[in-house]
Coordinates of C-alpha atoms in Angstrom, one line a residue:
X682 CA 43.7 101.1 337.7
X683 CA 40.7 102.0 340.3
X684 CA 39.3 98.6 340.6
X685 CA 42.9 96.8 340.6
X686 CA 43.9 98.8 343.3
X687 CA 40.7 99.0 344.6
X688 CA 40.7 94.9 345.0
X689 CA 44.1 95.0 346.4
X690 CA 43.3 97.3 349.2
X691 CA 40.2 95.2 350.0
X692 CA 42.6 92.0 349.8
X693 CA 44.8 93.6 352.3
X694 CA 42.0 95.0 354.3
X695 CA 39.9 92.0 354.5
X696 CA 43.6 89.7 355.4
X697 CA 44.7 92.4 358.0
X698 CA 41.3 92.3 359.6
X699 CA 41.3 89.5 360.5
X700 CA 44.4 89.1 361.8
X701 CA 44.3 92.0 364.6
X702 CA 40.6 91.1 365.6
X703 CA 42.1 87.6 366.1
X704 CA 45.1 88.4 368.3
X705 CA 42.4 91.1 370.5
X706 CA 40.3 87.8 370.9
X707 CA 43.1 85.6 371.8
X708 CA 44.9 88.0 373.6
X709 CA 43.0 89.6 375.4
X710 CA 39.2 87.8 375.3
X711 CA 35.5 88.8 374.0
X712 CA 35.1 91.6 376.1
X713 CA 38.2 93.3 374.9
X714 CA 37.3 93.2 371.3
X715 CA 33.5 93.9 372.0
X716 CA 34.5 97.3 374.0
X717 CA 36.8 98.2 370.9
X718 CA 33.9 97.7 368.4
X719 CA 31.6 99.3 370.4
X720 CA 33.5 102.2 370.5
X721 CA 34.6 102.5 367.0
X722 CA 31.0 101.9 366.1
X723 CA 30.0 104.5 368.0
X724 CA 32.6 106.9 367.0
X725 CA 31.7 106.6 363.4
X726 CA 29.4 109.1 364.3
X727 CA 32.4 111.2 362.3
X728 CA 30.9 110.3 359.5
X729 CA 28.1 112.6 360.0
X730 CA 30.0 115.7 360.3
X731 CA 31.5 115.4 356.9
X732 CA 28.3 113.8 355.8
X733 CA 26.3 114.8 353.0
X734 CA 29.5 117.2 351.2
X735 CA 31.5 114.3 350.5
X736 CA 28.5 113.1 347.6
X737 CA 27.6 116.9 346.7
X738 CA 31.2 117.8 346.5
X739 CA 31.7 114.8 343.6
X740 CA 28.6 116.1 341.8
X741 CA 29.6 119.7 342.0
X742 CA 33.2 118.7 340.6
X743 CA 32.5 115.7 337.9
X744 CA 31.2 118.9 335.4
X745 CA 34.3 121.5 335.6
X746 CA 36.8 119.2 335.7
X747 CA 35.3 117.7 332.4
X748 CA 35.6 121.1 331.2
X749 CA 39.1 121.0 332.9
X750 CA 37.8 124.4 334.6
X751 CA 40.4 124.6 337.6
X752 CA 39.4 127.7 338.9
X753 CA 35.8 126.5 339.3
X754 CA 37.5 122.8 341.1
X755 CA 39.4 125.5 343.3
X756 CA 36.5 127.1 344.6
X757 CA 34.4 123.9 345.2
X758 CA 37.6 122.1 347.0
X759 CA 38.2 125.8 348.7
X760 CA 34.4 126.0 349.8
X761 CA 34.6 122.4 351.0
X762 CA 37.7 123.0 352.7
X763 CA 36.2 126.0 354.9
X764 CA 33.2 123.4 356.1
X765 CA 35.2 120.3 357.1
X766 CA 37.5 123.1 359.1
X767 CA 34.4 123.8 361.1
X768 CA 33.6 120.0 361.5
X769 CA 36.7 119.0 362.8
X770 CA 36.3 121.5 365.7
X771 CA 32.7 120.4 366.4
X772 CA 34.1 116.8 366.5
X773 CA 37.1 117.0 368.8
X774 CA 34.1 118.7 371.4
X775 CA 32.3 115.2 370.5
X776 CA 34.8 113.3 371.4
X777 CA 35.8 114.3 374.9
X778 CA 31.7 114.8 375.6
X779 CA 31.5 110.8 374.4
X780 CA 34.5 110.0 376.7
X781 CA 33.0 111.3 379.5
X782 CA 29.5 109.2 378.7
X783 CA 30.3 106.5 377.6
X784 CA 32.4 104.9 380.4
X785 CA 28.6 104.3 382.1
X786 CA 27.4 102.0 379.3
X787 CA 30.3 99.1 380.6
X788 CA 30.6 100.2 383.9
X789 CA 30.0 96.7 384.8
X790 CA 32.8 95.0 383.1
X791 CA 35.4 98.1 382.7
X792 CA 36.8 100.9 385.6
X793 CA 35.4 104.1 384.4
X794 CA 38.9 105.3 383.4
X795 CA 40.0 102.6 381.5
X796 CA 36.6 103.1 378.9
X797 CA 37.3 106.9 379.3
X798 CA 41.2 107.0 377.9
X799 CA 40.3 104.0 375.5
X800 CA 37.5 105.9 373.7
X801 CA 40.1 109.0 373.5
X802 CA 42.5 107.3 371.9
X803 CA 40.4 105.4 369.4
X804 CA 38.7 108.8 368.8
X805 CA 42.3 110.7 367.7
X806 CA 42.3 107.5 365.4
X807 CA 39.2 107.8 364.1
X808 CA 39.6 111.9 363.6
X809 CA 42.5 111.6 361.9
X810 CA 41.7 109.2 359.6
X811 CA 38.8 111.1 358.4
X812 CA 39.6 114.8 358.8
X813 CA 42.9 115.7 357.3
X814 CA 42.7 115.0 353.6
X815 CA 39.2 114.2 353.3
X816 CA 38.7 117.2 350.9
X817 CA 41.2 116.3 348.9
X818 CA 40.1 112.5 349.0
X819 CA 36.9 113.9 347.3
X820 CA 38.7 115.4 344.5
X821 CA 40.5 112.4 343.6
X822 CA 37.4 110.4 343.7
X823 CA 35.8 112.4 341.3
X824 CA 38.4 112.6 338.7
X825 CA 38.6 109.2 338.6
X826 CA 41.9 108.4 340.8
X827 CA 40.8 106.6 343.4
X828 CA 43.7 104.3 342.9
X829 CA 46.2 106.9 344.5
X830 CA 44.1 106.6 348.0
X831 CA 43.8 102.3 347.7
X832 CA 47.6 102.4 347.1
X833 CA 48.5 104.5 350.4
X834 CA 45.8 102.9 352.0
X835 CA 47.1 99.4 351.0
X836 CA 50.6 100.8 352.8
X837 CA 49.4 102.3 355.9
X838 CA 46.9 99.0 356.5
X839 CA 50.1 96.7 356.3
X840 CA 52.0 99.1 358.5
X841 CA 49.5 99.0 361.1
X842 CA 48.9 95.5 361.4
X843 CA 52.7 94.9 361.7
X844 CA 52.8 97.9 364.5
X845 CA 49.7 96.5 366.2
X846 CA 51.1 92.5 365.9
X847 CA 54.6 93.6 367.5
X848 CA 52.8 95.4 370.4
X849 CA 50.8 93.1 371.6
X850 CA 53.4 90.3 370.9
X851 CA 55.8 92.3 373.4
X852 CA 52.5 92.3 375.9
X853 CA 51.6 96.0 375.1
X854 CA 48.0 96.6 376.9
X855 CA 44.9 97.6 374.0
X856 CA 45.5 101.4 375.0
X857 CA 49.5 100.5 373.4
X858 CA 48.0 98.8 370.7
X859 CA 45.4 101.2 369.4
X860 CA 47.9 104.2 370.1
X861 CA 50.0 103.0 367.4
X862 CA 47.4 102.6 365.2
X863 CA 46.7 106.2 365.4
X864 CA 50.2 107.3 364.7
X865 CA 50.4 104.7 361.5
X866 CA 47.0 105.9 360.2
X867 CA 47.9 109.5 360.8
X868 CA 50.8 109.4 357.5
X869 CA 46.9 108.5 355.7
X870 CA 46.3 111.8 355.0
X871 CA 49.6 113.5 355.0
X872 CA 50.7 111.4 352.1
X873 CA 47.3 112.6 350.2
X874 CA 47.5 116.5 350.3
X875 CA 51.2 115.8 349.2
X876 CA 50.2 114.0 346.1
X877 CA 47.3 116.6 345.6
X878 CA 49.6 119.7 345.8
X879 CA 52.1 118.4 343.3
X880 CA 48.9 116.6 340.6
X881 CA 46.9 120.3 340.8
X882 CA 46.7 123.5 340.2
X883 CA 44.4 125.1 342.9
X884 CA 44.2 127.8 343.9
X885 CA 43.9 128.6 347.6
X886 CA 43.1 132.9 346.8
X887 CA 39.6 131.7 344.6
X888 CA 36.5 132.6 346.5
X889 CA 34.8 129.5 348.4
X890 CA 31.7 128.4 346.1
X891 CA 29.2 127.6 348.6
X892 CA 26.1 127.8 346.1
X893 CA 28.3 124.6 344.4
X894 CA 27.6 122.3 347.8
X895 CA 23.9 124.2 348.5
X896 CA 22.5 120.8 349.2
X897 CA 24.8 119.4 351.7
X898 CA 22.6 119.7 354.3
X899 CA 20.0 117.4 352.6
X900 CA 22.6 114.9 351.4
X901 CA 23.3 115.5 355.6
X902 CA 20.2 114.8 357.0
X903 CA 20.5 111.3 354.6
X904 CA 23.7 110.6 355.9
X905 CA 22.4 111.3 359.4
X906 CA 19.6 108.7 359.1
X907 CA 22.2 106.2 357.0
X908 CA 24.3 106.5 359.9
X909 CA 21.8 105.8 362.3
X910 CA 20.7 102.5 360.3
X911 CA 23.8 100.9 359.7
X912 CA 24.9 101.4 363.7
X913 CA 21.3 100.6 364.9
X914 CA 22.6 97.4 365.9
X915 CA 25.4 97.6 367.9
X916 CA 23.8 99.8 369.7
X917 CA 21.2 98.3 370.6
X918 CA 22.7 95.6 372.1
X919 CA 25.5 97.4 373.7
X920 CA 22.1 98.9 375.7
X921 CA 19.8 95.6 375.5
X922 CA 22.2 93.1 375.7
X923 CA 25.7 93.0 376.3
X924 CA 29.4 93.3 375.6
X925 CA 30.1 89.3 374.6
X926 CA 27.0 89.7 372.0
X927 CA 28.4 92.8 370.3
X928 CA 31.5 90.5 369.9
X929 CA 29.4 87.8 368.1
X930 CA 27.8 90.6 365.9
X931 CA 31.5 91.8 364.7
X932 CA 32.9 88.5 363.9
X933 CA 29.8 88.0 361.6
X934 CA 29.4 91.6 360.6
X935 CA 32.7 91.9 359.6
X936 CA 32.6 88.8 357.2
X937 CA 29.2 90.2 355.6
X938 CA 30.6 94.3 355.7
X939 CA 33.9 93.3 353.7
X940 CA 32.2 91.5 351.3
X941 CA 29.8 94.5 350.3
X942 CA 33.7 96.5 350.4
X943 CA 34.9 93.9 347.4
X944 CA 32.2 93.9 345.5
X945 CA 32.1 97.8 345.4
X946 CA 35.9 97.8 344.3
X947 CA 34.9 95.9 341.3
X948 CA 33.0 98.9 340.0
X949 CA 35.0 102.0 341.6
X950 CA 34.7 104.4 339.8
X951 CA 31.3 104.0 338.2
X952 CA 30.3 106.9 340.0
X953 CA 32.7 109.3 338.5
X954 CA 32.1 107.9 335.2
X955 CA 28.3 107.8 335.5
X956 CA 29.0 111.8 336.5
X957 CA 30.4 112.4 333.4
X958 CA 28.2 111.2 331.4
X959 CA 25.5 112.7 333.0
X960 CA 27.3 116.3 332.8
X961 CA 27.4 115.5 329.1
X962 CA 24.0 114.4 329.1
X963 CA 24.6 111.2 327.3
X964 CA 21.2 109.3 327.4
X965 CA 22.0 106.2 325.4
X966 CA 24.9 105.5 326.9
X967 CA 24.1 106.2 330.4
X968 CA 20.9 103.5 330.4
X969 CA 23.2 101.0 328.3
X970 CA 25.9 101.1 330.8
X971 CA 23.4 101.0 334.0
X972 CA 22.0 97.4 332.3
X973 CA 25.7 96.3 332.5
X974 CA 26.1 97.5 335.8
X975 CA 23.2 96.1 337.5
X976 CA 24.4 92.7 335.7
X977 CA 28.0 93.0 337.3
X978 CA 26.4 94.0 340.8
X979 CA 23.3 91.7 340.8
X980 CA 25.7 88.6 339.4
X981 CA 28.7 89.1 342.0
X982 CA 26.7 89.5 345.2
X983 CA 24.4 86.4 344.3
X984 CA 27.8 84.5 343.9
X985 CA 29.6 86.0 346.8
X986 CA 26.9 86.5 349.1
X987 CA 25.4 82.9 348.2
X988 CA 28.9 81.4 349.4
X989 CA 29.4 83.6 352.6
X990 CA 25.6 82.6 353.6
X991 CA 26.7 79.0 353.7
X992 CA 30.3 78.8 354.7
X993 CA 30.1 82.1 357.4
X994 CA 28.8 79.9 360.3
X995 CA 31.6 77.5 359.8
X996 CA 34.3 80.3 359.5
X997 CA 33.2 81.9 362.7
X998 CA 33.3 79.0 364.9
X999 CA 37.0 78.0 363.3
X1000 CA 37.9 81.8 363.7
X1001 CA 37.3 81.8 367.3
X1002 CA 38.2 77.9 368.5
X1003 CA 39.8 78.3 371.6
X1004 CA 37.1 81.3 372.5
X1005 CA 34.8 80.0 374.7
X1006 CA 33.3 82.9 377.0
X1007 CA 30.3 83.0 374.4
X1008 CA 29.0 81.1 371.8
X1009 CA 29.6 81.4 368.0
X1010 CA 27.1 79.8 366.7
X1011 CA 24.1 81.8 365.2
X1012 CA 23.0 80.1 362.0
X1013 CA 19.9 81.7 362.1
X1014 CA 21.5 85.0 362.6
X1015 CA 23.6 84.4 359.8
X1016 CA 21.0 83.9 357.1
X1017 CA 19.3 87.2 358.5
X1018 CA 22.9 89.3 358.2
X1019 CA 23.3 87.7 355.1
X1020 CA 20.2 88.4 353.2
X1021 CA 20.5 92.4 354.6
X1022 CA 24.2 92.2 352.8
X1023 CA 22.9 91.1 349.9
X1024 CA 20.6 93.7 349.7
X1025 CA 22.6 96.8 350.5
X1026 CA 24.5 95.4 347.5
X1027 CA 21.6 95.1 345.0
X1028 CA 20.9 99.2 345.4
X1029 CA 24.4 99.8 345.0
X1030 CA 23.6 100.9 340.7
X1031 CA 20.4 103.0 341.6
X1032 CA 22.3 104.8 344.7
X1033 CA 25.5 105.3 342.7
X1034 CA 23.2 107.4 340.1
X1035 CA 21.0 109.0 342.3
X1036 CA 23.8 110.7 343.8
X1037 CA 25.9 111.3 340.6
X1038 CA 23.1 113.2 339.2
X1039 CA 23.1 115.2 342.5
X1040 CA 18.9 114.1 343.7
X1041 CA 19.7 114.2 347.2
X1042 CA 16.8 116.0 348.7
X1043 CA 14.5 114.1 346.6
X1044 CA 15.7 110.8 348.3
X1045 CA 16.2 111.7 351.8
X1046 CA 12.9 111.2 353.1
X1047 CA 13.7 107.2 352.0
X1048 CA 16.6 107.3 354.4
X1049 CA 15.0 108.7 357.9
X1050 CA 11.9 105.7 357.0
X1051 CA 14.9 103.5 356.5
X1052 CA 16.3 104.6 359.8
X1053 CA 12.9 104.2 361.8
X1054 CA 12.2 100.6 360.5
X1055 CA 15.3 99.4 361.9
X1056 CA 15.5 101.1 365.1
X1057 CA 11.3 100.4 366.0
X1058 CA 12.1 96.9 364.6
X1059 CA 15.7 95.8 366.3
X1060 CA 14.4 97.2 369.6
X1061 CA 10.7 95.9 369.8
X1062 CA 12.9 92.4 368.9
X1063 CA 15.5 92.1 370.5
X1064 CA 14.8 91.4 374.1
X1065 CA 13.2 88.0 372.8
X1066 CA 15.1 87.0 369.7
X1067 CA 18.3 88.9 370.4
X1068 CA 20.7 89.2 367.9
X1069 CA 18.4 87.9 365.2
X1070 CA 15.8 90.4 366.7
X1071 CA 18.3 93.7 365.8
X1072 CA 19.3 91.4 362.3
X1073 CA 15.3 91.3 361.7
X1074 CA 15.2 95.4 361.7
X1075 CA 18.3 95.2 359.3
X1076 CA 16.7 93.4 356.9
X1077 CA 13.3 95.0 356.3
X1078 CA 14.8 98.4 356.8
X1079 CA 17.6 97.2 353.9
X1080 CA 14.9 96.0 351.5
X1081 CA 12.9 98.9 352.0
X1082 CA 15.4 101.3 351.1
X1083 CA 16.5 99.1 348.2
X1084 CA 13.3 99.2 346.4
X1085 CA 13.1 103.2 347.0
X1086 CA 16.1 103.8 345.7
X1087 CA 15.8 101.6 342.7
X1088 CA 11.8 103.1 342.3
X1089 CA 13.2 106.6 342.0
X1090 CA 15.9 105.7 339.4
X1091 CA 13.3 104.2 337.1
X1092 CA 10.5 106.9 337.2
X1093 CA 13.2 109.9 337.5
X1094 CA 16.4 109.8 336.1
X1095 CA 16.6 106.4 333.4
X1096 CA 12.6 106.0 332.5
X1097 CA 12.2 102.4 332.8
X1098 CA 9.9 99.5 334.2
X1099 CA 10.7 98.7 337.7
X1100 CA 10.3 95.1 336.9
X1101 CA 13.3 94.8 336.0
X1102 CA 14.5 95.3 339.6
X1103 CA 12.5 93.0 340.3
X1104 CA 13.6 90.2 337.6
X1105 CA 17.1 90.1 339.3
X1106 CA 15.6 89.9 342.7
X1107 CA 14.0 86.8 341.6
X1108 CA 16.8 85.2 339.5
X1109 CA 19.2 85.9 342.5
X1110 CA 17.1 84.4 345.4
X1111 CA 16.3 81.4 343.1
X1112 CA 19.8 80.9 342.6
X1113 CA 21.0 80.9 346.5
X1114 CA 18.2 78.1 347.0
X1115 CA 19.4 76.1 344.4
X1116 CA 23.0 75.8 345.4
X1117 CA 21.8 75.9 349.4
X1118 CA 20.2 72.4 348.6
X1119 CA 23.0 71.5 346.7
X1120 CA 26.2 72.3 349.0
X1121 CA 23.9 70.4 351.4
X1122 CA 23.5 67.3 350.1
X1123 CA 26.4 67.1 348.0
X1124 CA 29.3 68.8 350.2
X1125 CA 29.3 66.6 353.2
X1126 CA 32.5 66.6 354.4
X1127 CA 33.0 67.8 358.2
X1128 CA 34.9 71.1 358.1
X1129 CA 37.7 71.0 361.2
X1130 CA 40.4 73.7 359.9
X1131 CA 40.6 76.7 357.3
X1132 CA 42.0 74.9 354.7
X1133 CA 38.7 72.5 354.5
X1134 CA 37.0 75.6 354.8
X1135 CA 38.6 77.2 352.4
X1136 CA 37.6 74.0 350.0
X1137 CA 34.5 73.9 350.7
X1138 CA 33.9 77.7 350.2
X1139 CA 35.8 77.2 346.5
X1140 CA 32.7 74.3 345.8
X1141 CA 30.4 76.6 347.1
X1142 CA 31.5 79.1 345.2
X1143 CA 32.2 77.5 341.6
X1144 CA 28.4 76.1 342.1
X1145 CA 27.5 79.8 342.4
X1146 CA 29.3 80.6 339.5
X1147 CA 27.8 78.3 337.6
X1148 CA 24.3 78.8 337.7
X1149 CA 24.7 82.6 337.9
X1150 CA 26.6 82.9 334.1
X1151 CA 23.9 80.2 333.2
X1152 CA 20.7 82.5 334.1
X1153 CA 23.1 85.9 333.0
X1154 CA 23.1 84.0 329.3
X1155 CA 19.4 82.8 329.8
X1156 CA 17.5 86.1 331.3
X1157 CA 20.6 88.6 330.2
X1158 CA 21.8 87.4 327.3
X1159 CA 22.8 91.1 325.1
X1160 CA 24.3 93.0 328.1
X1161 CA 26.1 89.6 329.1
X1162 CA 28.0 89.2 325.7
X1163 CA 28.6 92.2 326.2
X1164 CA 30.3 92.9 329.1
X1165 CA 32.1 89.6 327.7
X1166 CA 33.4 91.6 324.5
X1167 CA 34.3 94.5 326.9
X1168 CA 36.4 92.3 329.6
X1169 CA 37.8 90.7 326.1
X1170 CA 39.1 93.9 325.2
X1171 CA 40.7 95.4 327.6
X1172 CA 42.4 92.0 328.8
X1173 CA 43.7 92.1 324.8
X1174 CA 45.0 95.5 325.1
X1175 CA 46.8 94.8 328.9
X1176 CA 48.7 91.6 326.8
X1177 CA 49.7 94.3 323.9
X1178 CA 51.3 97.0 326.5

């Protein structure tokens, strides 16, 4: 139910984002939708006020409500409750402090005003979405229901695209157009404490358990750094460059970021379940189950990242035809973005059970080195190379923090050779070679419209497909029969309810 949901929600997402970017770029031009990412980049800074309790707050929780303890869930969710109160205040102060800033950074293309009321307004968006019902989003993550957040997520996504369309259709300015977005996404979390209040038992009266989320501060400082890696970037151009370059960066960013968002709905849930076993301290089963989930990770992004790395130039330059304030065009850029994607996909088993087991002070100095490489990197680079300079810092920060993460898994929590890392590495990389050469001297045909596209991508993809359940049976042979037997099963059952 979590990864159907999941992958229905990431449908939706993934179709609704592209529609509204589309209309901003048509509608109102590059700079338009390069201001609104910019800000919403920056504003994601929300994230690091309820960073580091939203990971301690699972691990604290995946033991008593295996024990079905509620009174123990009440005073985590009531302890976690009490610190995101605090946060929201702190942010609101961040946001009119930001509003006030950031107006200078585009003075030269926007009035001071019109930055100033735009970043207030995408900043009651981006509070609301985050802060009321993000406590209770945690406890339905860990007990294994993140379907329940997809599915009003999945509603809320569709009503704000239709809100957002009908504005600007009736000529509604972008201030219009993101207020309504803020009102849509505001019935987010209203509709999640509901379900929560009726689903549980808590109790409000139980004394906060602080000593449960004792190391949010270093799952904080993580966050902080993560934070500070993933919006290097935009960043830096929106101080190095300029506006029109941020846009190029979100039309490809946004291809390569949703991608990473499918793959993870095809494990959601993993965490939670990787909690419990560890709470139950089931050895065997924990390293049997990691093999099968490095398989499905490593197997899906070399197929789905192998395909975007090909088709992504042609998809951008068909996205934005009729566009012509800047140019589209960044195959080099492309492979760098791609190859960064890939690899913030490939740590996705050892981070998943790093924090499940609740090691985040061990791993945090791996984050702020992480952080460093990409910002030394991206801003030594990119007043020569541009955006492949900031796509250059990406990339070796990415694969550093990779390796660490899948380093301390083996020699800490499952006991294992790293090689094996290091075997899908190579199988993978050999893999988007093979079908590079082969989509171009096979799949000639000139690509003028989506639905050639859309072909193309399918041939692309099947090639993928192909070689990657060929090495799974050659290199991966045990775990791939079965995961086989597994999918088998459960697809048998669905056809018997």
């Amino acid at each position: 139910m979590n990864m159907m949901a999941s992958i229905g929600y990431e449908m939706v997402a993934v179709i609704c984002g592209l529609i509204l970017p589309r209309l901003i770029l048509s509608t109102f031009g590059s700079s338009y939708n390069g201001i609104t990412s910019s800000i919403t980049q920056f504003l994601s800074c929300v994230t690091l006020l309820r960073a580091g309790i939203g990971g301690v707050t699972r691990a604290s929780l995946y033991k008593p409500l295996a024990d079905n303890d509620m009174e123990s869930v009440s005073a985590i969710i009531n302890a976690t409750s009490k610190f995101m109160q605090r946060v929201a205040l702190i942010f609101a102060g961040m946001i009119i402090v930001f509003a006030c800033i950031y107006p200078f950074l585009t003075n030269d293309e926007f009035e001071w005003f019109f930055s100033f009321t735009l970043v207030l307004i995408l900043g009651v968006s981006t509070f609301v979405q985050y802060y009321f019902g993000i406590t209770y989003q945690m406890l339905l993550q860990a007990d294994q229901k993140q379907y329940v957040i997809s599915i009003i997520q999945i509603i809320t996504t569709v009503m704000n695209t239709a809100v957002a369309a009908a504005l600007i259709r009736v000529g509604g300015s972008i201030h219009t157009v993101k207020l309504g977005s803020a009102i849509v996404f505001s019935l987010n979390p209203i509709a999640i404490n509901r379900y929560v209040k009726k689903a549980y038992c808590l109790n409000k009266k139980v004394s906060p358990n602080n000593q449960a989320i004792r190391q949010r501060w270093d799952a904080f400082w993580q966050s902080v750094a993560f934070f500070v890696h993933n919006n290097t970037d935009i960043i830096v151009l929106t101080c190095f460059a300029n506006i029109k370059e941020v846009s190029v960066y979100t039309v490809y960013n946004y291809v390569i970021a949703n991608i990473r968002n499918i793959i993870v709905t095809f494990v959601t849930g993993f965490g939670a379940a990787f909690g419990d076993m560890l709470a139950k301290k089931e050895e065997g089963l924990i390293r049997k189950n990691l093999q099968v989930y490095e398989l499905v990770i490593f197997d899906l992004t070399a197929i789905i990242y192998t395909t975007a790395g090909i088709m992504i130039v042609p998809f951008a330059l068909i996205y934005t035809s009729g566009v012509t304030d800047v140019n589209y065009a960044r195959p080099v850029f492309a492979i760098f973005i791609t190859i960064a994607g890939a690899f913030s996909c490939f740590r996705i088993p050892y981070q998943t059970i790093v924090e499940a087991a609740g090691h985040f002070k061990q791993t945090k100095n791996g984050a702020f080195v992480e952080a460093g490489l990409n910002i030394v990197i991206s801003i030594a680079a990119v007043i020569k190379f541009g955006l492949v300079g900031v796509a250059m810092g990406t990339v070796v920060a990415t694969i550093f923090r990779s390796i660490q993460y899948s380093t301390y898994l083996s020699k800490h929590i499952v006991k294992r050779s790293i090689s094996v890392f290091w075997k899908h590495i190579m199988v993978n990389g050999t893999i988007a070679i093979i079908v590079a050469i082969i989509s171009i001297r096979l799949f000639t045909f000139e690509i003028t419209n989506f639905w050639l596209w859309a072909i193309k991508s399918v041939l692309v993809a099947l090639s993928s497909a192909l070689f990657v359940v060929i090495s799974s049976l050659v290199f991966y042979r045990e775990d791939f029969l079965y995961l086989f037997g597994k999918m088998k099963k459960m697809a048998m059952h669905k056809m018997n309810m």
